Amino acid sequence: MSRLLTGLLGAVLEAWQELRIHRTRVLLSLIGVAVAVCSLTTVVALGGILQQSTAELSERQSGRPATLYVSAYRDDGGQVDAETLQTAWTETVSRYGIDYASRVVNASVPVDSPNGVLSVGTQAVDQPYGEMHRVRISEGSWFSADDDEQLAPRVIVNSVFWDSLGQPALDAHPLLSLGGDDGTTAVIVGVYPSADWETEPAMFMLADQLAAFQQADAGAGAATDPFAGSSVQYELWVPTGDWEALAAAVKRDLAAAVGDGATVDVQRQDAAQYGDDPFLVTQMIVGGIALLVLLLGALGLVNIALVTVKQRVREIGIRRSFGATAGRVFFAVMMESVVATIAAGAVGVAAAILIVQSPMVHDLVGQGLVTDFPPFPVDAAVLGLVAASAVGALAGILPALVAVRVKVIDAIRY
C-alpha cells in the first residue's frame, strides 16, 4: 500500500513539475476547462436556488408539503352546521397533536380610508397560517400567538393599501376603522408585499377576530354562523411521511361528528406532491453546453500534450532504458493532463462559488421570492471536480499511448 501511495504521489509531483515547465503551452486550454467547469458548477448550483424559488412560490399559494384541504358539505346541497364542524375540527386537531392548522375565510370588510369607505378583500386565518404558507412580511411582523386575546383586532395590510394610507410608521400602532362610525378599530401590525398584478387594497385578519367583528356588525338575532355567506376552508400541515394515514383519520373523525347525510373530503393540495422540476430541461441544456465546452478544452489539451510528447521522445527513451515500465510512463504522462484539469477545475469551482453566493446573483435570481437561500451545494462542487478529472483523463490517454509506443533505441537516437 505504501509503495502504491509513494508511486502515486511521485507521479503527481512529476506531472506538476512538467506542467510548470510547459505552463505557457497549456494555459490557454486550461482557461477553457476552468470556464467550462465554472459554467457547469454554476448551472447546477443556480438550479438549486431556482428550485427553492419555485418551491417557496408554490408553498405561498398551496402550502408546504404536506398541506391537507378539508371540506364538508351536506348531500342534499345544504350546509353543515358551522358550530358542529368547528367543534369537531378543534377536537380533531388537538387529538392528533397537529401544530399547524388554520381556517381560511375570504370576506369583504368595509374600511374607512382617506379615499372614503373601501370594501377591502380580507383573508381571515389562524396564526399558524403564516408559517404554513411562507407569508412574507416587508414591514412589521406576522400575528403573534396571543393576538387573538387583544380587544382591538390586528390586521396585516398589503403594500398597495399601506401606500394609500401614507405608509404610517408601524411602531406608532396606526389604526383602521372597520365598518364605519359604529364599527371596530383595528391596529395595523404588518405589511406584506403586493404582487405585480395587485392594484387593490387587501389585508389579513385573524379568523376569530373577523368572526367577532361580523357578529357585532350583524347585531342581535343574527345567524349563529359568524362566517355566513363567506367561503371557509380548513387546512392542515402534516408530515409528508404519514400524511395519508392522518388524512384518513381526520376524515373518519369529522364524518362521525357531522353525522349522516354529510360528506367530508380531505385532499392534499400542495404542489410538491407532483414532484415536477420545471427547470430540469433548462439545466440539462445549459449543462450539455458546458460539457461541450469541456470537451473542446480537452481537445486543445490533447493537441498540446501530443506536441509535448513528441518533443520529449529522447527523455522518455532514457527513462525506459533506466527501467521505467510502460505502465509508469503511461501513468505519468496521463497524470499531467489530470493534474492540469483538476487545478483548472478547482479554479472554476471557486469562481462558481463566488458567483452563486454573491448578493447580486441572489437578488437577480431570487427576485425577492426566496427567503431561505440554500447553501452552495456540495454535489455541484464535486460534479465540477469530477468532470474536470474525467476530461483530464480522456485528454491524457492518447498522448500516454503515444509515449508508451516510443521504442527505447529509436528514442535515444532521436
XYZ file of C-alpha atoms in Angstrom, residues 61-64 66-73 85 89 100-106 129 132-133 231-238 243 246-248 250-251 254 263-270 273:
48
model
C -50.110 29.556 -2.857
C -50.863 25.944 -1.948
C -48.986 25.343 1.310
C -45.926 23.417 2.396
C -47.914 18.107 3.010
C -50.877 20.503 3.253
C -54.319 18.926 3.501
C -57.523 20.648 2.448
C -60.622 19.683 4.441
C -64.166 20.368 3.271
C -67.591 19.229 4.473
C -70.972 19.540 2.798
C -67.994 21.426 12.285
C -62.292 20.484 13.810
C -50.124 23.757 12.139
C -53.813 24.081 11.342
C -55.735 27.069 10.066
C -59.119 28.172 8.881
C -59.114 30.322 5.760
C -62.069 32.650 5.298
C -62.393 35.003 2.343
C -51.115 30.159 8.503
C -47.759 27.164 6.585
C -47.769 29.439 3.523
C -66.263 30.652 1.929
C -64.499 28.749 4.723
C -61.667 26.324 4.159
C -59.761 24.213 6.668
C -56.069 23.447 6.194
C -53.583 21.158 7.939
C -49.812 20.992 7.554
C -48.712 17.472 8.448
C -49.992 12.235 5.606
C -53.577 11.266 9.062
C -55.860 12.299 6.221
C -57.885 9.092 6.606
C -59.199 13.196 10.119
C -61.799 12.303 7.513
C -65.012 14.618 11.121
C -69.728 14.165 3.206
C -66.247 15.051 4.421
C -63.424 15.283 1.925
C -59.693 15.500 2.772
C -57.294 16.104 -0.102
C -53.634 17.024 -0.349
C -53.234 20.315 -2.194
C -49.541 21.342 -2.111
C -46.894 16.036 -4.378
